[in-house]
Tab-separated table of C-alpha atoms in Angstrom:
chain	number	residue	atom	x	y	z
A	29	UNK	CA	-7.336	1.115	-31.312
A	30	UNK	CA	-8.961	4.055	-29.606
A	31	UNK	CA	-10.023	3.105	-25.452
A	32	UNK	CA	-13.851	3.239	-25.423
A	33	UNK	CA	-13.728	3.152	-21.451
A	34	UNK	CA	-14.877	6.024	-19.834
A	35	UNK	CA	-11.823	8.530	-18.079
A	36	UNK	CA	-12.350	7.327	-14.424
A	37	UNK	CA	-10.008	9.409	-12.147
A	38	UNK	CA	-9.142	8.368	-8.591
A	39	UNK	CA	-7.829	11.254	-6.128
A	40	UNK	CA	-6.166	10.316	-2.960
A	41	UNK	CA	-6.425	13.247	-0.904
A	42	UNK	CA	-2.778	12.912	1.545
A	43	UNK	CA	-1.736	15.925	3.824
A	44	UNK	CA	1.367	15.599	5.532
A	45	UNK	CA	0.043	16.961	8.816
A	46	UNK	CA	-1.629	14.470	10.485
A	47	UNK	CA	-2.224	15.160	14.348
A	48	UNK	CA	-3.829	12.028	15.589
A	49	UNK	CA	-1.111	9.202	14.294
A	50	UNK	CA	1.789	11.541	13.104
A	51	UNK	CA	3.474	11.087	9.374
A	52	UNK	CA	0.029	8.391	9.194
A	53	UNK	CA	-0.288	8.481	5.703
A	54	UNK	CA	3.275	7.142	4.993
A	55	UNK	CA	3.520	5.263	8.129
A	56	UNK	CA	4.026	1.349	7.942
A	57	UNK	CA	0.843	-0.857	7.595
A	58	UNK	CA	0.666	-4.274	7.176
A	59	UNK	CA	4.064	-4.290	5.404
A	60	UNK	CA	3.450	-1.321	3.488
A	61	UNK	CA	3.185	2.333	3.874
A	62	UNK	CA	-0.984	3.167	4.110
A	63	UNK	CA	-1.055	5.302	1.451
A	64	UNK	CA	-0.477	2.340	-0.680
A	65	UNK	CA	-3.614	0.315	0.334
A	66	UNK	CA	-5.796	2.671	-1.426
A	67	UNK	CA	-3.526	3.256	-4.498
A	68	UNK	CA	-3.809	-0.111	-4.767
A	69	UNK	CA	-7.261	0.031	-4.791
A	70	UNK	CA	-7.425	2.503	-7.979
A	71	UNK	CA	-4.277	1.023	-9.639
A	72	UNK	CA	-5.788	-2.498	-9.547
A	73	UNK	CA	-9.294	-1.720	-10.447
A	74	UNK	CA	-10.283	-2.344	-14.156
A	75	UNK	CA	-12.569	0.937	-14.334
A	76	UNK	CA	-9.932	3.466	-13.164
A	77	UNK	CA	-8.007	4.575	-15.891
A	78	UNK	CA	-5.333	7.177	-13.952
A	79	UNK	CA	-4.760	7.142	-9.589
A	80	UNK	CA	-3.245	10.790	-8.532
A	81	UNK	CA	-2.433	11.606	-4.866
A	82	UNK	CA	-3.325	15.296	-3.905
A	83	UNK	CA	-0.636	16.119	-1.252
A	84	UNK	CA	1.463	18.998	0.014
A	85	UNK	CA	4.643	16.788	0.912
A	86	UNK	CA	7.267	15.984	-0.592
A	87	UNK	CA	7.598	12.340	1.173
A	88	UNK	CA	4.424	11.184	0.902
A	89	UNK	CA	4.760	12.477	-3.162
A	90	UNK	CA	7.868	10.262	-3.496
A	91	UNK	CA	6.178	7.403	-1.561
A	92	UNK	CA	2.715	7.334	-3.634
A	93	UNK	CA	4.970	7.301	-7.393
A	94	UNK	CA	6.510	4.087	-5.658
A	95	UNK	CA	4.033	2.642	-5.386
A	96	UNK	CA	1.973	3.147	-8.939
A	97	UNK	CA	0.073	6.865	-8.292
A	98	UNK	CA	0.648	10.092	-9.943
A	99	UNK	CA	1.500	13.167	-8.529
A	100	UNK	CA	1.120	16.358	-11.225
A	101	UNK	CA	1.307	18.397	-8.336
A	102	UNK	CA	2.004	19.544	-4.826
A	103	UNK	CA	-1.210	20.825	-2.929
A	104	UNK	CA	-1.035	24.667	-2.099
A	105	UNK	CA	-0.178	24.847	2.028
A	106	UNK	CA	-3.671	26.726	2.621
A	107	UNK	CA	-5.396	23.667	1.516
A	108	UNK	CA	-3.836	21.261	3.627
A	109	UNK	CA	-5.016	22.578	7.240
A	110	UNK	CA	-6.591	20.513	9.708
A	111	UNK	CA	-10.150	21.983	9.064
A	112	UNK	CA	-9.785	21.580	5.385
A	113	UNK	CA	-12.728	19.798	3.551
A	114	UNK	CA	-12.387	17.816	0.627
A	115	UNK	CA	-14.212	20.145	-1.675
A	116	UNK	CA	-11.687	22.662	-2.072
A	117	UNK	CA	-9.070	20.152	-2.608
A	118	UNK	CA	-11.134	17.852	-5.847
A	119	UNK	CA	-11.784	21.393	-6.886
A	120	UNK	CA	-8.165	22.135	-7.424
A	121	UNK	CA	-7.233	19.024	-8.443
A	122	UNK	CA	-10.059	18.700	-11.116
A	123	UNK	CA	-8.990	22.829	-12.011
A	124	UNK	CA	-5.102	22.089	-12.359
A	125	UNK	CA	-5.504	19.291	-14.590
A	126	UNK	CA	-8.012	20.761	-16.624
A	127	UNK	CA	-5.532	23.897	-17.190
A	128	UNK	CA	-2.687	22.542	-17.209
A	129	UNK	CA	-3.477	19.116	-18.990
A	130	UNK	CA	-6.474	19.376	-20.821
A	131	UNK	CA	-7.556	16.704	-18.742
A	132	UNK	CA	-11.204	15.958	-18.111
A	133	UNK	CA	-12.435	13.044	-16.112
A	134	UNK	CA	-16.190	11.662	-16.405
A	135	UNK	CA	-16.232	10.059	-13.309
A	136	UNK	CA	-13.928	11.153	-10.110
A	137	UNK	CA	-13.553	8.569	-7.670
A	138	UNK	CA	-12.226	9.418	-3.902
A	139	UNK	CA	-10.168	6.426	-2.026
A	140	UNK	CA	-9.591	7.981	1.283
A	141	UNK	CA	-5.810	6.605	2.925
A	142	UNK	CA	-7.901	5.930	6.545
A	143	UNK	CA	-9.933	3.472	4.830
A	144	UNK	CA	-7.131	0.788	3.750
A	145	UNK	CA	-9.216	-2.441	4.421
A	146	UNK	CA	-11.124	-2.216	0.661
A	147	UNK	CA	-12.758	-5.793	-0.377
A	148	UNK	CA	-11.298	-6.177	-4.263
A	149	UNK	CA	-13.885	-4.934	-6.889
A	150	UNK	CA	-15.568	-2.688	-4.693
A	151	UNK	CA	-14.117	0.880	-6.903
A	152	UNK	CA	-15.119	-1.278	-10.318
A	153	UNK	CA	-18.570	-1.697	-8.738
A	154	UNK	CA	-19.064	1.883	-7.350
A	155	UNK	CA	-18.061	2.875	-10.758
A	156	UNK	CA	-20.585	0.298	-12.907
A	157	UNK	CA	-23.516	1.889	-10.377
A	158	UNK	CA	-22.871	5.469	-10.826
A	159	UNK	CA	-22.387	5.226	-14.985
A	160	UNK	CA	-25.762	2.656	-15.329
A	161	UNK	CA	-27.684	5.313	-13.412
A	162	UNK	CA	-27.261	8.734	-15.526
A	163	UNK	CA	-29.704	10.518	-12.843
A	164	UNK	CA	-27.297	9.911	-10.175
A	165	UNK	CA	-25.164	11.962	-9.068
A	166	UNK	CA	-22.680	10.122	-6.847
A	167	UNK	CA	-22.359	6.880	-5.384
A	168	UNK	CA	-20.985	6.109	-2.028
A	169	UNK	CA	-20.040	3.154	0.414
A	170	UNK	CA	-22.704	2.281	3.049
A	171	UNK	CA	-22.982	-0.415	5.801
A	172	UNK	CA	-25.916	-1.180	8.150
A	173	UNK	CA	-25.531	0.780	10.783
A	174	UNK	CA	-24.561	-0.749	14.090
A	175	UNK	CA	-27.351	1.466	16.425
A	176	UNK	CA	-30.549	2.381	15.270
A	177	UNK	CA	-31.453	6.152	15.178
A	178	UNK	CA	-34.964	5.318	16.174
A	179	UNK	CA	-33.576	4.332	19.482
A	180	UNK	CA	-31.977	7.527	20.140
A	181	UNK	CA	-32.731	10.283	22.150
A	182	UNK	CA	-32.387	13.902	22.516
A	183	UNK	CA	-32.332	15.528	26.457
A	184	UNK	CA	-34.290	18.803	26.584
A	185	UNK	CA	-31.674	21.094	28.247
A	186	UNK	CA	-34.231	23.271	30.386
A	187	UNK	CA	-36.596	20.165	31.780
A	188	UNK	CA	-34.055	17.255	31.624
A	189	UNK	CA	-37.054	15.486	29.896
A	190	UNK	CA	-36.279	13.107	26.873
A	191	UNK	CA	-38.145	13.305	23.500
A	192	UNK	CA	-37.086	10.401	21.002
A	193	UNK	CA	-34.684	11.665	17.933
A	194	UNK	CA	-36.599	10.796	15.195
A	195	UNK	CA	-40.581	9.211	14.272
A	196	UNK	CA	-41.892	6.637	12.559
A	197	UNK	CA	-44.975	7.027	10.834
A	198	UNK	CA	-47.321	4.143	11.486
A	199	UNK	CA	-45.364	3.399	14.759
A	200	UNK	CA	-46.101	5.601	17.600
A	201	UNK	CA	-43.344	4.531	19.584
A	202	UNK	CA	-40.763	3.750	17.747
A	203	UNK	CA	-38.140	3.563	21.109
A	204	UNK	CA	-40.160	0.221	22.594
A	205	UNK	CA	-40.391	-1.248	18.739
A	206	UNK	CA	-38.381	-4.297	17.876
A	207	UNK	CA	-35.613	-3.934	15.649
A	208	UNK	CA	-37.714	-5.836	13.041
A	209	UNK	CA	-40.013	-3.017	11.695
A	210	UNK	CA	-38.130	-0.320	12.040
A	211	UNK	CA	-36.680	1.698	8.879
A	212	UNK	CA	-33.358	0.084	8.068
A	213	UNK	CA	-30.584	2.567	8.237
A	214	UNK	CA	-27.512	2.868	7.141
A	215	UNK	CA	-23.560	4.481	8.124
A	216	UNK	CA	-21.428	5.711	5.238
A	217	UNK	CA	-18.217	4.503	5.354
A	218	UNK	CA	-14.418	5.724	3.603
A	219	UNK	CA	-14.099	3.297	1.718
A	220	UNK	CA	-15.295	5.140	-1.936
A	221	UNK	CA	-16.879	7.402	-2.866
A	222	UNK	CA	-17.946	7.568	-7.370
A	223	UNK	CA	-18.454	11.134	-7.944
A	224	UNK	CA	-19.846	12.771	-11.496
A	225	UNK	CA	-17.234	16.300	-11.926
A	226	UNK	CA	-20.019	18.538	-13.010
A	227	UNK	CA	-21.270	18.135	-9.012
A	228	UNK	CA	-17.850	18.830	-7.421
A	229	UNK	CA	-17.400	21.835	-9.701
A	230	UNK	CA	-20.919	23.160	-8.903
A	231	UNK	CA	-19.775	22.931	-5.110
A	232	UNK	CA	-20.228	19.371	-3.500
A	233	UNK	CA	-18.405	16.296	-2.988
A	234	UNK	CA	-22.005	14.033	-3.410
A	235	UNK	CA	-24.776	16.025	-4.911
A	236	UNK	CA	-28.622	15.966	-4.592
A	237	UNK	CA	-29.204	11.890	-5.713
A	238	UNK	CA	-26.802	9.702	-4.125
A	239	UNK	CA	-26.766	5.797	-4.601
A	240	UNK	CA	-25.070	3.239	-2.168
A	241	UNK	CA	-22.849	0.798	-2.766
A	242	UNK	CA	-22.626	-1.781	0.141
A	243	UNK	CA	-19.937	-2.609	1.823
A	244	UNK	CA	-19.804	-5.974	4.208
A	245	UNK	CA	-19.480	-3.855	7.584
A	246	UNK	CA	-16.211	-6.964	8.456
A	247	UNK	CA	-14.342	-4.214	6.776
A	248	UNK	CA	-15.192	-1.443	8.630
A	249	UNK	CA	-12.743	0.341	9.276
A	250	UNK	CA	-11.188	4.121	9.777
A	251	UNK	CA	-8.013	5.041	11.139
A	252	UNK	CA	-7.727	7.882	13.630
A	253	UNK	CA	-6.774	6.662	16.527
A	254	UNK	CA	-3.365	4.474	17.178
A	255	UNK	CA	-6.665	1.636	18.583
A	256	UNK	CA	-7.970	1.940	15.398
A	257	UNK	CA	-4.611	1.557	13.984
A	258	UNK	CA	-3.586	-2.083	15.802
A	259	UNK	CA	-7.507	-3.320	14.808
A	260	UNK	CA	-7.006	-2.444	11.368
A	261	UNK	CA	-3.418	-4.275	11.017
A	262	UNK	CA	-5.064	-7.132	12.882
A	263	UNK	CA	-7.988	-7.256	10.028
A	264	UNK	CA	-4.786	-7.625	7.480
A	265	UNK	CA	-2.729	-10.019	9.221
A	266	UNK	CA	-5.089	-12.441	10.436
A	267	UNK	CA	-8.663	-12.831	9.522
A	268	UNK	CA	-10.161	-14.496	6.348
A	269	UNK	CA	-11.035	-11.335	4.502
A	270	UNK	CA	-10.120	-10.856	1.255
A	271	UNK	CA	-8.946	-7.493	1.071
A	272	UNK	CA	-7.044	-5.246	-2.069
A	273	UNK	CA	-3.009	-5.817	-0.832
A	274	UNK	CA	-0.323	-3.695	-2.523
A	275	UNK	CA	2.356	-5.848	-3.900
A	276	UNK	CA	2.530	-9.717	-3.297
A	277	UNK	CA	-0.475	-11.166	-2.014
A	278	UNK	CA	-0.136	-11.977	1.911
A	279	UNK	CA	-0.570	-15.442	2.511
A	280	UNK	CA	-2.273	-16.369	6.399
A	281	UNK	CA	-0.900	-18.673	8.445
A	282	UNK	CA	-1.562	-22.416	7.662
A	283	UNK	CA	-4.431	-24.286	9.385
A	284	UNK	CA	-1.745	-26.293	11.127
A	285	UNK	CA	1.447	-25.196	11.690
A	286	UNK	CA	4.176	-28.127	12.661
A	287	UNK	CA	7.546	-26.287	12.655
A	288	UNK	CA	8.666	-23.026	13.520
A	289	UNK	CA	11.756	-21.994	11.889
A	290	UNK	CA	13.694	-19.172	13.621
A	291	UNK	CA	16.634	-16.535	12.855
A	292	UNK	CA	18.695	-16.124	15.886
A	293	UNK	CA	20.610	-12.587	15.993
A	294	UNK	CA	17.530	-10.143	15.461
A	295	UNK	CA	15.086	-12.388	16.223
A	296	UNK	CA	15.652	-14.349	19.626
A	297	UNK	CA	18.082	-11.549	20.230
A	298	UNK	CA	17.358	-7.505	19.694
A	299	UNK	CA	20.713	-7.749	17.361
A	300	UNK	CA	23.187	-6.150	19.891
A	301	UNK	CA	26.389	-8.057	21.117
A	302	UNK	CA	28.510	-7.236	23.756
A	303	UNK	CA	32.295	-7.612	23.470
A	304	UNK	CA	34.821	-7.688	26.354
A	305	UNK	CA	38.545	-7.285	25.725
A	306	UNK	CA	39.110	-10.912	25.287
A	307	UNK	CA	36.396	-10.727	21.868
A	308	UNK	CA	34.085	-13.262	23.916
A	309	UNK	CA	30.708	-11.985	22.633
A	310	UNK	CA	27.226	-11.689	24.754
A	311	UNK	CA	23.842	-11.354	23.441
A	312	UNK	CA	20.747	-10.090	25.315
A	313	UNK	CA	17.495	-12.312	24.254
A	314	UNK	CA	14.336	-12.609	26.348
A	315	UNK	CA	13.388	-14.681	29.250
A	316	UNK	CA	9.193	-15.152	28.188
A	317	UNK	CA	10.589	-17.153	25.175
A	318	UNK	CA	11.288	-19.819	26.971
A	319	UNK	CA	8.257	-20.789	28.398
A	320	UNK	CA	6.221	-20.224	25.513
A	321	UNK	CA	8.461	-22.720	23.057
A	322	UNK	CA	7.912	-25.141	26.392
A	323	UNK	CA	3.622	-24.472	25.612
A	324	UNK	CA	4.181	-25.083	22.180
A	325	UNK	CA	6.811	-28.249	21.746
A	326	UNK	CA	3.818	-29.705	24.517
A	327	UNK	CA	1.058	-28.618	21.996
A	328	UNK	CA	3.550	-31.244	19.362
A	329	UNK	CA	4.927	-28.173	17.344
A	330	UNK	CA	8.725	-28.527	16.624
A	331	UNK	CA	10.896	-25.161	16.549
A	332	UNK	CA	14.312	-25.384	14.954
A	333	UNK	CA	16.975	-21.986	14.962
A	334	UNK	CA	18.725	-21.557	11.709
A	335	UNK	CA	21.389	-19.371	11.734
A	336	UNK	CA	24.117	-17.618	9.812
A	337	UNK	CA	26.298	-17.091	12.931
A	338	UNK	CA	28.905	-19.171	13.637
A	339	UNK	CA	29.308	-18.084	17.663
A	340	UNK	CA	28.958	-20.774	20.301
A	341	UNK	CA	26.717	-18.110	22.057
A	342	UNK	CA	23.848	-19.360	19.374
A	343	UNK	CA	24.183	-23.105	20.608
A	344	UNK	CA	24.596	-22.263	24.205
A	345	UNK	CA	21.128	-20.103	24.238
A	346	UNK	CA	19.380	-22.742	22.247
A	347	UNK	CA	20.643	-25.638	24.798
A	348	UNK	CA	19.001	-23.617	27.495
A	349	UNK	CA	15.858	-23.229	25.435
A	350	UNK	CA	16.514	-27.035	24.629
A	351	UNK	CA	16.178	-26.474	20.608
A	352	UNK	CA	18.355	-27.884	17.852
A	353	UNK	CA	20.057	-25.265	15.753
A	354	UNK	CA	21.840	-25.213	12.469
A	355	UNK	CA	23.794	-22.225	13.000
A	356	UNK	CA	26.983	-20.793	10.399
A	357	UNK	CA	24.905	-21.479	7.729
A	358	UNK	CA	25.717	-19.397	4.895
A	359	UNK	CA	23.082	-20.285	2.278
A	360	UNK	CA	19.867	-20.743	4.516
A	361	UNK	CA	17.628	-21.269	1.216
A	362	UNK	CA	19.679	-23.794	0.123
A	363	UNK	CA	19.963	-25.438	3.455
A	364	UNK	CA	15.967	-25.302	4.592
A	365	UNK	CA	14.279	-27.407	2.674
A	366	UNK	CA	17.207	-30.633	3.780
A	367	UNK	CA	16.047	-29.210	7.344
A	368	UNK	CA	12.466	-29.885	6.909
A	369	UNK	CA	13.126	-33.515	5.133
A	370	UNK	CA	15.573	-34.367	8.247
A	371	UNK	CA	12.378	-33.033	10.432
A	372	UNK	CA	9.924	-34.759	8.565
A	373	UNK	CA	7.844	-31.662	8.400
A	374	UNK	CA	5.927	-30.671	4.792
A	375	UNK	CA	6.653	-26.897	3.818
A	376	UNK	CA	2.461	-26.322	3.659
A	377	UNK	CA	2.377	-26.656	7.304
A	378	UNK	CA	6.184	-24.663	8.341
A	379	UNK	CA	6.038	-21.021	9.384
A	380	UNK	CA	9.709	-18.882	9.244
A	381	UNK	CA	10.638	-15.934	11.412
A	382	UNK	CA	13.206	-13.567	10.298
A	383	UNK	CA	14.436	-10.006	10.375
A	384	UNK	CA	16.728	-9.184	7.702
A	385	UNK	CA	17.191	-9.711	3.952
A	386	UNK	CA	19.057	-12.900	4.382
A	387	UNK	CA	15.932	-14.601	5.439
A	388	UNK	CA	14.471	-12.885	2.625
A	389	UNK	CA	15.318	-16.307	-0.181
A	390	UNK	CA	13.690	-18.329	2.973
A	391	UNK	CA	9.865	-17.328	2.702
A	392	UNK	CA	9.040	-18.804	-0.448
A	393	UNK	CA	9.880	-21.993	0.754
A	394	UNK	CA	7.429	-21.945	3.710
A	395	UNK	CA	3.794	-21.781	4.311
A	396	UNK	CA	4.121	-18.431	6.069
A	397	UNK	CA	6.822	-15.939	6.808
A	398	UNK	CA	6.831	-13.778	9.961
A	399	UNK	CA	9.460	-10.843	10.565
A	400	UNK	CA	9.745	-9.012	13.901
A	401	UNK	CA	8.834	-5.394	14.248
A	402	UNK	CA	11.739	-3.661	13.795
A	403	UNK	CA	13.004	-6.295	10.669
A	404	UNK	CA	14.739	-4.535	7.836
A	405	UNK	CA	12.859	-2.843	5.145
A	406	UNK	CA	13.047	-5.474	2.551
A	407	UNK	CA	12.475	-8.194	4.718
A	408	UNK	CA	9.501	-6.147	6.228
A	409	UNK	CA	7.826	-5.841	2.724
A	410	UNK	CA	8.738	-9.776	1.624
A	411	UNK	CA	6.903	-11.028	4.715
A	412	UNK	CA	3.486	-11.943	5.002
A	413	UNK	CA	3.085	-10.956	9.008
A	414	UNK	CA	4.864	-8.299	10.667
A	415	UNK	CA	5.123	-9.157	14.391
A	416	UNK	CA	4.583	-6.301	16.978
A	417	UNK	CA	7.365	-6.942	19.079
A	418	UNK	CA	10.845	-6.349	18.057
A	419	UNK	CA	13.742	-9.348	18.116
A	420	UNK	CA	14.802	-10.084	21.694
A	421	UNK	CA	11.688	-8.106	22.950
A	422	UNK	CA	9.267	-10.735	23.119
A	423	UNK	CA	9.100	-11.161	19.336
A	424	UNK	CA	9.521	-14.947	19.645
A	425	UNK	CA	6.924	-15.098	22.649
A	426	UNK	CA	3.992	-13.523	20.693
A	427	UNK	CA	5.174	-16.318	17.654
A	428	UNK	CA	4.520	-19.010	20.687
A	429	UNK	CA	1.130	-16.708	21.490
A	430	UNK	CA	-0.465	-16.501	18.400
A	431	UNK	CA	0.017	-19.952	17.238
A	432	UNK	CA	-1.070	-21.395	20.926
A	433	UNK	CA	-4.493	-19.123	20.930
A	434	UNK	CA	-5.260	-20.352	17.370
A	435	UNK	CA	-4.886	-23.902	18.890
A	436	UNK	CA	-7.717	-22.642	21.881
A	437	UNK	CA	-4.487	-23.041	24.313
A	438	UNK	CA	-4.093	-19.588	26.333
A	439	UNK	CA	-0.300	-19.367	27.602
């Protein structure tokens, strides 16, 4: 049966020179590199029909076919500069396929990498606007805009006097109007753009009639700054949107949490022992964690340690901290969900905090599972939060901060 859908191509444009945030494109986000947000975005959307990433490296080309994208080719050098514009680079996309392939797209979409916080449907619907609307020649994502150009103004550079930015007709000062009857205007955002071929090839990215698609401005967002960066991970992590994950869908933390289950070496310690000639073993772990379990066994939420290790240094740590500990377990899976019945404790409302892939068998079994910064890999794309402190940094005491905020208590 022949596909009646229409050829919708998404291009990912990825240098490998980023200045601001270096390596960005391939740099964790959220669990996953944040290139992969927005391949995400085209590989899970019902209109696209093939995702490509347009990219002069090598590492970021390896890292986008992990994750789902195609990538015919490797951008020439001259068009990955840090003034280049995104014409020149659809343009040689659209040309290389179309010599090499045969391949021509009717509509081209663009899912920029510094827009990774995408609501799901959001390319389908960009898609369905441009294709119902034959005079159109692009469509693009739009939020109201947070400041009003009619309340601008421009500084004459020779008098110092001002003269508003723009008029109103009918209102003869627009700059003293209320909000109310002003022109509603509007900021484009990164998040898509739907783009007929015919008006990149005749040398623009949007054409003459452009149509909006709105985007709820909750996820605005673009990445340039390392600010930017920590706001946009935040947006991922933990607020209520709904956003297009690569993978496993996250899961949030539970409206109540009642146990805390943690890993020991790697998590209450930064996974380092010290070993004198006798083989007695010392750990380094962090002092803040123990005043923030005291805030949160007060707020009534039990911690427990389970660990794999079967030195007394794990029981003598947790009797200072005053927690009970199943430690030289060799199974944890197998072992957790005994721990929770013995604790009386439902899994819905149990968080776990790990670092490695041992812990890995763990997360299923809980509400929510936390790793540290600096977890391994696996256990970094298994988890549903990624801490920003790394084991024995602090890692447990941002745990103990998070969970005591969301409970209006401020440790």
């Amino acid at each position: 049966m022949v596909d009646a859908r229409p050829e919708v191509l998404a291009i990912i444009p990825a240098r490998g020179g980023s200045k601001g945030i270096p390596r960005k494109n391939i740099k964790p986000f959220a669990g996953h590199p944040l290139i992969a947000y927005s391949i995400a975005a085209g590989v899970q959307a019902e209109s696209v029909t093939r995702v490509i990433v347009s990219t002069d490296d090598e590492e970021i080309a390896a890292v986008a076919r992990e994750y789902g994208a195609e990538v015919p080719f490797l951008r020439p050098a001259e068009l990955a500069q840090d003034q280049t514009l995104d014409l020149p680079v659809f343009q040689h996309a659209l040309r290389w396929l179309e010599e090499q392939e045969g391949y021509r797209p009717e509509v081209v979409v663009q899912l920029r990498p510094t827009s990774p916080v995408r609501p799901p449907h959001l390319v389908d619907e960009a898609v369905r606007i441009l294709l119902e609307h034959p005079e159109a020649d692009s469509v693009r994502g739009v939020v109201p805009a947070g400041q009003n150009p009619h309340k601008m103004w421009r500084i004459d550079p020779q008098t110092g006097v001002m003269k508003n930015l723009l008029d109103v007709p009918g209102v003869e000062e627009p700059y003293n109007a209320p909000r109310q009857i002003l022109p509603p205007v509007y900021w484009q955002t990164g998040h898509i753009d739907a783009i007929r071929p015919r008006v990149i090839h005749a040398g623009s990215m949007s054409g003459k009639v452009i149509l909006p698609v709105m985007v709820d401005p909750a996820y605005t967002v673009d990445i340039d700054t390392p600010k930017d960066w920590a706001r946009s991970e935040w947006l991922v992590w933990y607020s209520d949107l709904e956003i297009v994950y690569p993978g496993r869908r996250r899961r949030p933390l539970p409206q109540r949490v009642d146990l805390v289950v943690l890993d020991f070496d790697g998590v209450m310690t930064d996974n380092r022992v010290w070993v004198n000639e006798e083989g007695r073993e010392m750990v380094a772990a962090n002092r803040s964690d123990s005043l923030g379990l005291g805030y949160l066994r007060r707020e009534g939420v039990k911690v427990v340690v389970l660990s794999t290790e079967t030195n007394p240094v794990v029981a003598a740590r947790c009797r200072k901290l005053d927690l009970p500990v199943y430690q030289g377990v060799a199974d944890k899976a197998a072992a957790l969900p005994g721990i929770l019945q013995e604790m009386g404790v439902s899994p819905e409302n149990t968080i776990y905090v790990g670092n490695d892939s041992n812990d890995i068998p763990c997360f299923p079994l809980v509400a929510c599972a936390l790793v540290v910064e600096d977890a391994q890999t696996a256990a970094r794309r298994a988890a549903d939060i990624i801490l920003t402190r790394k084991g024995g940094h602090g890692a447990v005491r941002e745990v103990c901060d998070i969970l005591l905020q969301r409970m209006g208590k401020f440790a």
